[in-house]
Amino acid sequence: MGKSFDIGLEQLAGTGVPEEKAPASESGRYNVGLSVEGAQPGMAVPQGQTFYLETFGCQMNDHDSEKVAGVLVARGYRQVERPEAAKVILYNTCSIREKAAQKVFSRLGELRPVASEEEISGKLGAASTGAQAGVFLPQKSAQPGMAVLHEANHPSQRKIVNAGGGKIIGVLGCVAQQEGEGIFERAPWVSLVCGSASYRKLPQLIAELEAGNRRVTGLDTDTDETFETEITRRDNPWRAYLTIIEGCDKACSYCVVPFTRGPERSRASVSILEEVRQLAEAGYSEMQLLGQTVNSYADPSARKMRFSELLTAVAEVRGIRRVRFTTSHPRDFGKDIVEAIDAHPTICDQVHLPVQSGSTAVLRAMARTYTREEYLEKIALLKGARRPISISTDVIVGFPGETEKDFEETLSLLDEVQYDNVFAFKYSPRPNTPSLKMADAIPEEEKGRRLAILMDRQREIQRVRNEKLVGETFEVLVDGKSRRENQWSGHTSSNRVMNFTSPEQELLGDYVQVKVVSAMQNSLMGEMVGRT
Ligand code: SAM
Ligand code: SF4
């Protein structure tokens, strides 16, 4: 699965949650948990069809893509590595910041149809379905004698053919939801636009395209359904992602998620636990529970499990050795979650608790529903846990009206909390959000300055914190093998990246004990001292 990350220079490279990648095997791809059992009886399966799927953004998107891939595999499609080789090209998009959204349109631009010189000069007419109609080549591979259509002969004037040699190009996810049918205007060669709240309709939409429909959309957010599939094509053979709550009701003033992912809807605990049992039997030992605000989970079934009870129940499933969850909203983060971590070593000692700002005034303008002091009370709960819990956060700098003093308060919060990782972003004005109309916008240059200061401060905090770990031994789930001999990598329970040496021949997927010999700001170096 192709993967792009919206981190650029804005985000601290770290061991933490949002930008973490599934490891690549030696061959560069895992095809685990892949089957076609989900194909429905009587459904015409287009054998031999291929799809390319590229994912932008967060882990929720990564996991949605795993499910989308599952749906396509169930219909007889095969995943390929390059868009040129695919019949169906899908982009699962992110619009959390403007840069991320722009990236999608630049990808779509690369797929703009090319036409022959005759078409350009108008000899074949604008509505031609001839030579190049329906044939989409990445611009980079445009042949001599072919040219990208310009305004006077724009592809929107042509009939786009999805059958035969034509490709189906689809935009999924947050940009799809945000831009809607406007995507057809900007990139008329797109034929599928579907937001995440409508993914349940995907099989039907794909069937319509296969039947020759030119354009299909799934854009409803008015749903109480979650996207569950019979089959999910999982990319990592040890860690399984499970969405337990979709959407968001929090309405932070800067955020597009409530618009693009719809209202909060939780999946029944019985169904979650059943899937966890199946995954454990299939050999997955680490579960990561996902949700934009995962700890706002509200069990719709009669059991009415609280989030902390669900965590405990997942941790107790036979074969499960690690349970992670992300992202937690400070408002719904209570003592019961820390107690569950205390009681179950299987629940990882890692919590991602986005603060966004250290200034109560800015938090109020952001509509985050807590003050600096209330946030620090949650941190105190975590610090009072029986074992050290690694804490990470998200910060936005340069929110409208953020004064130098507000920014200083964010820096002092970093000093006070001593995070193990910080994902920092320049504020990006987003469509439909209340903050768009707020006064006192901070100039880009100033946002950049603040971001650089914050990153420097956090780098130093991480360097010092990691150095204190030298000499300690941690359990590591091995998920990577270097080309260099005896070099391996994995993650600790606190989600730190550990690179280590071991003369063992095969360790992938094993849990081993590693002693830290040196530390960098984003990772640890160690040597294996035993197995667990
Ligand atoms: N639901 C999570 C929470 O409440 O913290 C975060 C979800 S969001 C996908 C991930 C992060 O993107 C946020 O925590 C925030 O720091 C950042 N973000 C969201 N909207 C943003 C914006 N308009 N500009 C800059 N960063 C933004
Ligand atoms: Fe966006 Fe706030 Fe919801 Fe997080 S809690 S997804 S930042 S609206």
Coordinates of C-alpha atoms and ligand atoms in Angstrom, one line a residue, residues 248 250-252 254-255 257-258 292-293 329 356 368, ligand 2:
C248 CA -16.1 13.1 16.3
K250 CA -16.1 17.5 19.9
A251 CA -16.1 20.5 17.6
C252 CA -12.7 22.0 18.2
Y254 CA -9.9 24.6 14.1
C255 CA -10.8 21.0 13.1
V257 CA -12.8 16.1 11.4
P258 CA -16.4 16.5 12.6
Q292 CA -10.4 10.2 16.9
T293 CA -11.4 10.3 20.5
H329 CA -9.3 13.3 24.5
Q356 CA -2.8 21.6 21.6
R368 CA -11.0 22.2 23.7
Ligands
SF4_2 FE1 -10.7 17.3 15.8 FE2 -11.1 18.1 18.3 FE3 -12.4 16.0 17.3 FE4 -9.8 15.8 17.8 S1 -11.4 16.1 19.3 S2 -10.9 15.1 15.9 S3 -9.1 17.8 17.2 S4 -12.7 18.1 16.6

